[in-house]
XYZ file of C-alpha atoms in Angstrom:
612
model
C 22.650 59.331 16.361
C 23.164 55.545 16.141
C 23.506 54.411 12.583
C 21.658 51.087 13.427
C 17.901 51.583 13.801
C 15.729 49.064 15.687
C 13.438 47.097 13.521
C 9.969 46.250 15.027
C 9.429 42.595 16.011
C 7.142 40.630 13.774
C 3.692 40.014 15.105
C 3.120 36.435 16.431
C 0.633 34.565 14.087
C -2.753 33.811 15.324
C -3.603 30.083 15.713
C -6.311 28.602 13.576
C -8.369 25.588 13.856
C -8.790 23.135 10.869
C -12.165 23.148 9.321
C -13.445 19.612 8.552
C -15.779 18.953 5.713
C -17.543 15.974 7.359
C -19.249 14.816 4.000
C -15.710 14.698 2.418
C -14.319 12.920 5.509
C -17.088 10.314 5.350
C -16.460 9.750 1.628
C -12.810 9.201 2.503
C -13.728 6.657 5.043
C -16.016 4.783 2.954
C -13.967 4.658 -0.296
C -10.278 4.386 1.122
C -10.165 3.546 4.786
C -12.790 0.782 5.184
C -13.234 -1.994 2.731
C -17.100 -2.240 3.131
C -19.930 -0.350 4.779
C -20.469 -3.304 7.022
C -17.735 -2.089 9.320
C -20.180 0.431 11.018
C -21.702 -2.371 12.934
C -18.269 -3.555 14.191
C -17.542 0.021 15.257
C -20.840 0.282 17.181
C -20.196 -3.059 18.920
C -16.619 -2.013 19.758
C -17.855 1.191 21.413
C -20.494 -0.802 23.376
C -17.858 -3.399 24.531
C -15.389 -0.707 25.467
C -17.912 1.181 27.491
C -18.819 -2.089 29.402
C -15.185 -2.759 29.913
C -14.600 0.719 31.248
C -17.553 0.459 33.678
C -16.486 -2.937 35.029
C -12.993 -1.585 35.660
C -14.654 0.555 38.331
C -17.701 -1.623 39.039
C -16.795 -5.265 38.653
C -20.316 -6.504 39.173
C -22.008 -3.869 36.726
C -24.275 -5.496 34.062
C -22.550 -6.430 30.666
C -25.348 -6.393 28.148
C -25.597 -5.145 24.471
C -28.912 -5.113 22.689
C -29.471 -4.360 18.882
C -32.839 -3.587 17.429
C -33.294 -2.963 13.763
C -36.483 -2.029 12.099
C -37.799 0.079 9.132
C -34.332 1.500 8.061
C -33.307 2.386 11.676
C -30.901 0.863 14.182
C -30.899 1.104 17.971
C -27.858 -0.204 20.007
C -28.174 -0.144 23.723
C -25.351 -0.970 26.234
C -24.994 -0.976 29.857
C -21.500 0.642 29.804
C -19.908 3.520 31.471
C -22.104 6.150 29.862
C -21.270 9.856 29.262
C -21.767 13.223 30.916
C -22.455 16.461 28.883
C -18.699 17.374 29.202
C -17.788 13.950 27.923
C -20.192 14.404 25.043
C -18.483 17.636 23.854
C -14.893 16.268 24.528
C -15.346 12.762 22.816
C -18.008 13.270 20.226
C -17.201 16.669 18.846
C -13.520 15.947 18.544
C -12.684 13.492 15.728
C -10.042 10.997 16.705
C -9.910 11.504 20.490
C -9.929 8.156 22.342
C -12.415 7.405 25.061
C -9.501 5.948 26.903
C -8.106 9.182 28.375
C -6.169 9.872 31.560
C -8.915 10.138 34.154
C -8.681 6.718 35.660
C -9.415 4.473 32.386
C -5.771 4.671 31.114
C -4.885 1.714 33.351
C -7.264 -0.481 31.595
C -6.205 0.704 28.110
C -5.271 -2.819 26.998
C -8.823 -3.924 27.251
C -10.241 -1.515 24.803
C -10.735 -2.050 21.096
C -11.417 1.228 19.381
C -11.874 4.889 19.479
C -15.415 6.233 20.486
C -15.273 9.300 18.111
C -13.932 7.599 14.961
C -16.296 4.617 15.644
C -19.439 6.889 15.550
C -17.982 8.648 12.534
C -17.903 5.490 10.548
C -21.707 5.223 11.155
C -22.204 8.107 8.719
C -21.133 5.601 6.030
C -24.684 4.170 6.304
C -26.508 6.753 8.225
C -27.630 10.388 7.624
C -28.391 11.081 11.183
C -27.055 9.694 14.571
C -28.583 10.255 17.850
C -26.829 9.257 21.135
C -28.501 9.222 24.541
C -26.318 8.384 27.390
C -26.146 8.487 31.126
C -22.961 8.293 33.310
C -22.130 5.577 35.770
C -19.426 7.604 37.195
C -21.766 10.484 38.044
C -25.092 8.977 38.799
C -26.735 12.230 39.677
C -25.925 13.708 36.408
C -28.826 14.125 33.909
C -28.897 11.968 30.751
C -27.446 13.871 27.704
C -28.564 13.783 24.153
C -26.145 14.186 21.202
C -27.601 14.516 17.661
C -25.593 14.840 14.627
C -26.168 15.097 10.868
C -23.723 14.058 8.074
C -23.327 17.840 7.173
C -21.159 18.152 10.262
C -23.686 19.916 12.586
C -24.585 18.589 16.012
C -26.781 19.653 18.970
C -26.295 18.647 22.670
C -29.138 18.789 25.288
C -29.804 17.328 28.593
C -32.939 15.148 29.161
C -34.941 14.228 32.198
C -33.918 11.314 34.210
C -36.739 9.233 32.804
C -35.274 9.300 29.405
C -32.584 7.051 30.633
C -33.246 5.443 33.977
C -29.996 3.378 34.150
C -26.425 4.145 33.233
C -25.203 3.242 29.754
C -25.461 4.518 26.164
C -28.131 4.034 23.297
C -27.130 4.889 19.805
C -29.937 5.550 17.222
C -29.113 5.355 13.385
C -31.423 6.611 10.664
C -30.327 5.163 7.255
C -29.086 7.434 4.407
C -30.719 7.198 1.041
C -29.721 3.711 -0.696
C -28.267 2.250 2.458
C -31.375 0.923 4.075
C -30.462 -2.688 3.454
C -27.435 -2.342 5.818
C -29.735 -1.454 8.692
C -32.221 -4.327 7.898
C -32.776 -6.989 10.742
C -31.440 -9.669 8.797
C -28.227 -7.942 7.701
C -27.777 -6.607 11.347
C -28.070 -10.238 12.680
C -25.695 -11.574 10.112
C -23.046 -8.900 10.790
C -23.458 -9.029 14.562
C -22.863 -12.917 14.478
C -19.952 -12.491 12.238
C -18.196 -9.707 14.156
C -19.177 -10.611 17.746
C -19.384 -14.312 17.922
C -16.388 -14.433 20.468
C -17.257 -11.409 22.589
C -17.378 -12.223 26.294
C -20.556 -10.142 27.049
C -24.196 -10.794 26.608
C -24.822 -9.465 23.168
C -28.257 -9.934 21.424
C -30.076 -8.905 18.265
C -33.617 -8.546 19.566
C -33.713 -11.557 21.918
C -31.348 -13.864 19.861
C -27.917 -14.286 21.435
C -25.038 -13.859 18.889
C -22.134 -15.052 21.067
C -20.927 -18.709 20.527
C -18.793 -19.208 23.657
C -16.561 -20.733 24.623
C -14.855 -20.839 21.217
C -14.926 -24.242 19.431
C -11.268 -24.808 20.241
C -11.803 -24.097 24.066
C -14.757 -26.420 24.466
C -14.706 -29.862 26.250
C -15.493 -32.837 24.284
C -15.939 -36.557 25.250
C -13.105 -37.742 23.052
C -10.204 -36.508 20.719
C -12.171 -38.048 17.857
C -15.357 -35.894 18.797
C -13.318 -32.800 18.971
C -11.823 -33.511 15.657
C -15.182 -33.859 14.032
C -16.518 -30.724 15.861
C -13.673 -28.713 14.559
C -13.973 -30.144 11.085
C -17.597 -28.866 11.185
C -16.441 -25.533 12.420
C -14.018 -25.219 9.527
C -16.682 -26.226 6.978
C -19.014 -23.538 8.231
C -16.285 -20.806 8.471
C -14.122 -21.567 5.393
C -16.203 -23.919 3.240
C -13.879 -26.953 3.332
C -13.455 -30.040 5.383
C -9.926 -30.044 6.638
C -7.392 -32.852 6.519
C -6.512 -32.123 10.244
C -6.586 -29.279 12.692
C -3.649 -27.804 14.746
C -4.163 -26.003 18.102
C -2.591 -22.539 18.236
C -2.150 -21.949 21.927
C 0.342 -19.385 22.541
C -0.216 -17.908 26.134
C 2.635 -15.447 26.259
C 1.262 -13.790 22.988
C -2.314 -14.042 24.463
C -3.395 -16.261 21.411
C -5.838 -19.069 21.323
C -7.163 -20.653 17.992
C -6.855 -23.333 15.511
C -5.217 -23.836 12.018
C -7.092 -25.901 9.554
C -5.045 -27.982 7.050
C -6.292 -27.520 3.510
C -7.595 -30.865 1.871
C -6.104 -29.910 -1.601
C -2.864 -28.472 -2.825
C -2.367 -24.793 -3.270
C 0.290 -22.718 -4.881
C 2.998 -21.327 -2.599
C 2.462 -17.988 -4.247
C -1.168 -17.812 -3.144
C -1.502 -15.521 -0.122
C -3.517 -17.208 2.564
C -6.277 -15.323 4.392
C -6.853 -15.877 8.032
C -9.497 -14.867 10.470
C -8.315 -12.838 13.348
C -10.400 -11.706 16.415
C -8.998 -9.016 18.810
C -10.409 -9.518 22.282
C -13.329 -11.342 20.823
C -14.193 -8.846 18.127
C -13.464 -9.951 14.556
C -10.701 -7.810 13.178
C -10.197 -9.219 9.839
C -10.844 -12.276 7.769
C -8.118 -11.568 5.387
C -5.044 -11.556 7.522
C -2.219 -12.479 5.253
C 0.943 -11.865 7.221
C -0.164 -13.859 10.220
C 1.848 -17.165 9.452
C 5.288 -17.708 7.815
C 5.224 -17.940 4.027
C 5.931 -21.690 4.147
C 2.666 -22.383 5.979
C 0.517 -21.750 3.052
C -1.223 -25.076 3.539
C -3.380 -24.033 6.524
C -6.100 -21.465 7.313
C -6.331 -20.046 10.820
C -8.991 -18.584 13.191
C -7.638 -17.154 16.392
C -8.380 -14.744 19.165
C -5.701 -12.389 20.439
C -5.233 -9.548 22.780
C -1.604 -8.537 21.851
C -1.629 -7.802 18.070
C -1.928 -4.163 17.005
C -4.686 -3.268 14.370
C -4.162 -0.643 11.695
C -6.096 2.620 11.575
C -9.054 0.990 9.775
C -8.916 -1.940 12.257
C -9.217 -4.391 9.321
C -5.767 -5.704 9.133
C -2.616 -6.188 11.388
C 0.101 -3.576 11.985
C 3.443 -5.102 11.034
C 5.694 -4.621 14.146
C 7.823 -6.677 16.285
C 4.971 -8.293 18.210
C 3.470 -9.481 14.952
C 6.875 -10.849 14.017
C 7.097 -12.772 17.292
C 3.651 -14.191 16.963
C 4.280 -15.272 13.408
C 7.386 -17.076 14.616
C 5.546 -18.690 17.537
C 2.648 -19.807 15.397
C 5.097 -21.347 12.839
C 6.735 -23.245 15.599
C 3.315 -24.729 16.652
C 2.839 -25.904 13.038
C 6.329 -27.326 12.928
C 5.675 -29.167 16.208
C 2.661 -30.727 14.739
C 4.594 -32.031 11.744
C 7.113 -33.570 13.953
C 4.608 -35.111 16.063
C 2.937 -36.700 13.104
C 6.316 -38.134 12.014
C 6.909 -39.581 15.369
C 3.531 -41.017 16.299
C 1.032 -40.917 13.344
C 2.718 -41.903 9.869
C -0.447 -42.665 8.204
C -1.865 -39.230 8.955
C 1.446 -37.710 7.839
C 1.471 -39.665 4.735
C -1.915 -38.418 3.905
C -0.858 -34.897 4.549
C 2.354 -35.183 2.542
C 0.496 -36.562 -0.460
C -1.188 -33.129 -0.782
C 1.158 -30.660 0.839
C 4.641 -32.059 0.299
C 5.623 -28.782 -1.304
C 4.947 -26.726 1.940
C 7.075 -29.138 3.971
C 9.930 -28.987 1.540
C 9.666 -25.222 1.555
C 10.155 -25.329 5.433
C 12.797 -28.022 5.273
C 15.170 -26.254 2.987
C 15.592 -23.626 5.734
C 15.322 -25.864 8.734
C 17.993 -28.664 9.096
C 16.041 -30.285 11.973
C 12.767 -30.407 9.987
C 14.649 -31.878 7.062
C 16.107 -34.542 9.263
C 12.678 -35.328 10.652
C 11.025 -35.487 7.216
C 13.805 -37.418 5.408
C 11.988 -40.667 5.587
C 8.759 -39.192 4.484
C 9.246 -36.424 1.821
C 8.615 -37.838 -1.789
C 11.003 -37.409 -4.671
C 10.901 -38.571 -8.143
C 13.800 -40.851 -8.858
C 14.930 -43.562 -11.301
C 13.847 -46.087 -8.712
C 10.337 -44.614 -8.458
C 8.758 -42.257 -6.002
C 11.056 -42.471 -2.904
C 12.214 -40.507 0.171
C 15.789 -39.244 0.098
C 16.577 -41.416 2.952
C 15.546 -44.638 1.226
C 17.184 -43.538 -2.036
C 20.510 -42.668 -0.261
C 20.408 -46.286 1.455
C 20.274 -47.775 -2.222
C 22.950 -45.646 -3.878
C 26.385 -44.800 -2.728
C 26.300 -41.653 -4.721
C 23.064 -39.608 -4.976
C 23.107 -38.191 -8.470
C 20.612 -35.435 -9.345
C 19.577 -33.165 -12.196
C 18.758 -29.554 -11.867
C 15.875 -29.531 -14.452
C 13.148 -31.735 -15.384
C 14.425 -31.910 -19.004
C 17.717 -33.077 -17.958
C 16.137 -35.821 -15.803
C 13.967 -37.009 -18.829
C 17.081 -37.266 -20.995
C 19.007 -39.555 -18.776
C 16.418 -41.375 -16.487
C 15.836 -44.530 -18.683
C 19.607 -44.923 -19.610
C 20.745 -44.178 -16.187
C 18.391 -46.639 -14.652
C 19.365 -49.385 -17.054
C 23.057 -48.735 -16.197
C 22.369 -49.045 -12.475
C 22.995 -45.246 -11.900
C 20.431 -43.794 -9.318
C 19.131 -40.215 -10.302
C 16.970 -37.880 -8.440
C 14.841 -35.410 -10.380
C 15.903 -32.103 -8.858
C 13.999 -29.959 -11.378
C 10.852 -29.518 -9.308
C 10.566 -26.704 -6.743
C 12.983 -26.849 -3.926
C 14.116 -30.477 -4.664
C 17.603 -29.676 -5.920
C 18.168 -27.561 -2.800
C 17.069 -30.289 -0.612
C 19.267 -32.901 -2.294
C 22.231 -30.603 -2.015
C 21.562 -30.096 1.711
C 21.458 -34.027 2.375
C 25.057 -34.412 3.516
C 24.397 -31.745 6.261
C 21.703 -33.799 7.942
C 23.137 -37.356 6.694
C 26.748 -37.295 7.253
C 28.790 -39.414 4.724
C 26.307 -39.031 2.029
C 27.887 -38.195 -1.413
C 25.853 -36.028 -3.573
C 26.786 -35.246 -7.268
C 25.083 -33.334 -9.937
C 24.790 -35.575 -12.957
C 25.934 -34.201 -16.375
C 26.292 -35.543 -19.923
C 29.951 -36.697 -19.302
C 28.990 -38.789 -16.271
C 26.106 -40.597 -18.193
C 28.468 -41.138 -21.226
C 31.141 -42.622 -18.892
C 28.638 -45.319 -17.621
C 27.848 -46.459 -20.978
C 29.873 -49.392 -22.530
C 32.490 -48.553 -25.195
C 32.634 -50.138 -28.616
C 35.494 -52.175 -29.754
C 38.105 -49.962 -31.421
C 38.259 -52.087 -34.445
C 34.517 -52.096 -34.940
C 34.368 -48.478 -34.397
C 37.200 -47.883 -36.934
C 35.348 -50.033 -39.431
C 32.286 -47.650 -39.025
C 34.322 -44.441 -39.445
C 32.656 -43.591 -42.734
C 29.177 -43.933 -41.276
C 30.181 -41.876 -38.334
C 31.859 -39.343 -40.559
C 28.556 -38.835 -42.518
C 26.492 -38.594 -39.372
C 28.707 -36.068 -37.846
C 28.802 -34.012 -40.901
C 25.040 -33.873 -40.944
C 24.612 -32.813 -37.282
C 27.694 -30.406 -37.205
C 25.608 -27.380 -38.180
C 23.224 -28.095 -35.362
C 26.101 -27.889 -32.863
C 25.883 -31.595 -31.877
C 28.482 -34.378 -31.941
C 27.818 -38.112 -32.615
C 29.421 -40.833 -30.568
C 28.955 -44.560 -30.611
C 28.337 -46.660 -27.379
C 26.596 -49.818 -26.317
C 23.849 -49.512 -23.610
C 20.602 -50.809 -22.242
C 17.821 -50.782 -22.820
C 18.299 -52.406 -26.205
C 15.206 -50.871 -27.677
C 16.592 -47.302 -27.381
C 18.451 -46.565 -30.664
C 19.915 -43.130 -29.832
C 20.179 -40.791 -26.724
C 20.461 -36.991 -26.893
C 22.748 -35.726 -24.173
C 23.734 -32.107 -23.208
C 24.107 -29.860 -20.184
C 23.181 -26.198 -19.279
C 26.641 -25.095 -20.523
C 26.077 -26.717 -23.983
C 22.472 -25.249 -24.158
C 23.874 -21.835 -23.236
C 26.605 -22.109 -25.801
C 23.906 -23.347 -28.450
C 21.508 -20.355 -27.704
C 24.569 -17.895 -28.037
C 25.452 -19.330 -31.370
C 21.845 -19.184 -32.589
C 21.567 -15.516 -31.486
C 24.920 -14.780 -33.296
C 23.611 -15.959 -36.512
C 20.570 -13.626 -36.386
C 22.394 -10.738 -35.102
C 23.766 -7.728 -36.962
C 27.610 -7.268 -37.411
C 28.139 -5.368 -34.119
C 26.101 -7.591 -31.951
C 27.531 -10.751 -33.709
C 30.892 -9.601 -32.856
C 29.967 -9.128 -29.182
C 28.311 -12.542 -29.032
C 31.405 -14.053 -30.865
C 33.670 -12.828 -28.174
C 31.628 -14.618 -25.673
C 32.037 -17.960 -27.357
C 33.082 -20.442 -24.764
C 34.857 -23.754 -24.724
C 31.830 -25.587 -23.260
C 31.220 -29.151 -24.612
C 28.698 -29.488 -27.374
C 25.550 -31.670 -27.269
C 25.968 -35.154 -28.179
C 23.878 -37.775 -30.000
C 24.758 -41.199 -28.554
C 24.178 -44.135 -30.876
C 23.413 -47.484 -29.472
C 25.631 -49.848 -31.079
C 23.643 -52.993 -30.018
C 20.544 -51.686 -31.270
C 19.338 -53.661 -34.440
C 18.212 -50.395 -36.302
C 21.697 -48.667 -35.686
C 23.333 -51.638 -37.012
C 21.365 -51.650 -40.297
C 21.837 -47.831 -40.584
C 25.547 -48.197 -40.053
C 25.829 -50.691 -42.956
C 24.407 -48.238 -45.458
C 26.666 -46.929 -48.210
C 24.687 -43.879 -49.319
C 26.068 -40.811 -47.298
C 22.754 -38.873 -48.070
C 20.585 -41.624 -46.725
C 22.948 -41.971 -43.727
C 22.483 -38.201 -43.046
C 18.819 -38.310 -43.392
C 18.603 -41.540 -40.878
C 20.794 -39.506 -38.441
C 18.605 -36.441 -38.647
C 15.683 -38.741 -37.903
C 17.502 -40.410 -34.978
C 18.336 -36.862 -33.638
C 14.737 -35.627 -33.780
C 13.476 -38.827 -32.155
C 15.861 -38.452 -29.426
C 14.773 -34.853 -28.630
C 11.167 -35.837 -28.730
C 11.985 -38.764 -26.382
C 13.614 -36.357 -23.997
C 10.641 -33.996 -24.127
C 12.900 -31.128 -25.104
C 11.367 -27.960 -26.587
C 12.235 -27.890 -30.327
C 14.005 -24.721 -31.938
C 13.031 -23.694 -35.415
C 16.049 -25.493 -36.771
C 15.091 -28.659 -35.034
C 11.616 -28.483 -36.368
C 12.961 -27.922 -39.828
C 15.207 -30.931 -39.480
C 12.391 -33.161 -38.394
C 10.220 -32.052 -41.412
C 13.193 -32.479 -43.869
C 14.141 -35.935 -42.454
C 10.490 -37.254 -42.529
C 9.987 -36.156 -46.125
C 13.408 -37.518 -47.059
C 12.738 -41.011 -45.626
C 9.341 -41.085 -47.530
C 11.140 -40.200 -50.647
C 13.619 -42.889 -50.167
C 10.993 -45.510 -49.222
C 8.800 -44.729 -52.346
C 11.763 -44.242 -54.643
C 11.229 -46.384 -57.816
C 14.146 -47.641 -60.221
C 13.125 -46.468 -63.712
C 14.502 -49.686 -65.081
C 12.108 -51.847 -63.042
C 8.296 -52.333 -63.156
C 6.317 -50.241 -60.714
C 5.952 -52.397 -57.706
C 3.049 -50.335 -56.221
């Protein structure tokens, strides 16, 4: 007998069908997929428009009408579309998620459809407790009308009706509001939502007898003159977004199937603020919060457009991030870029008005786009020691374009550098230092140099060695007082004459000072680590102006303590003039110097009469 016995083969598992809890699914839709119950009306309009599109694919002369009637917590939506047979009803309405664009002759027109019929009706349960659909097929004219009635518990019935129940092909959807949702089916709300969602639909859509379409779109209409068109678009922007734009930019991208307009905001906004745009898909409003439509640098415009190429997400309330959207984003960015270039070439007044508000957005673009930087050089404003100028004008005045990387550094050196004839650009604002450094790439021969404390000091006039030697006791006392603060004292002569002292440092000196401060407050282990990081960076310096009358009087003092107190006062005043943030040690020094000067000023010699 064979030692190996045959084992029985396992039985094949029986297939099962998912059981769907419709109430739970509706709750999922209303709380997680859709942002608001209002989308139910968009889904009904989408189904009606798709049905008409399907019928016209086979019967080009077929009527194209959609009628909405709202009354007493009910809504009736009638369309002249392709209609359904009884088998269609079972196939499309009883199977959630199956598209009405199946392979029986309609697939060739798929790009003209908006949504999915089953999912669209399911969304109506967000506001309705009962849905009734009466439909008659245009493909099978002899087929009897069919009625599909469903409740929000997942049950439905199907029956055929006499021909008189629906004489013409098409579909009628009846909704009965669920408890607490009657307001969504009111005539006023239905009219408002229909206008919002369907203003650009190409068919005859009416609420009662009132048309809701507003065609052609404002950007596609004919106007007597460019000025008239500009006024009309400004009115459209105000009605849509609530502001009157600085200008409007046509967004005509035929290859991407896009027509629309971008409105330029009249006031500055933060680059971090995500712009929201209105996007219509084949005439139906898809979203009014499309954030990824434009490049990040174009945060100064709000768009409204119609497209037939972009892909919606499952909720059809936003755009799917794919290669098509990336290409559209680039194309729309190019349109805005071309508008800016056109203003620079032919309308400098409008460009100046735009840049006075939105120069930050253009700078953001120019730092990555050499051509835009070259175009905008004569126009982009920068803060400089010569006033508010463009980089082009500033570079024409100065052989070397000096710049600082922080606003604090600029405030330290601007008055002194200007008096010495050294031109400085404040690169501390967003994007400015990057653009200054990029200047030689678009303006060959331009010399750009970061300004530091050594450069400023080198432009100040030196003091006669004999005079400086005579003042060595004064300088020694001043240096001794500021040495604990990590600051040296130097003597120079500079203008303006009214400035007694100048505080200069650079980032390396500030980093070293921050390290030293941390080392003082750290425990032994951490202090040792920080000590090992001690660098050879130059220290901050207090530059005393030898030609200033106050400095001359202080330098003639004999009292080392009084010299030290005066030096601390000059140090504190120089920090305040540079608008530098004060460390605790600096605040303590200012307080000590102030009290010390008061004591010295009110000091009375005991051997003399009280002079108060």
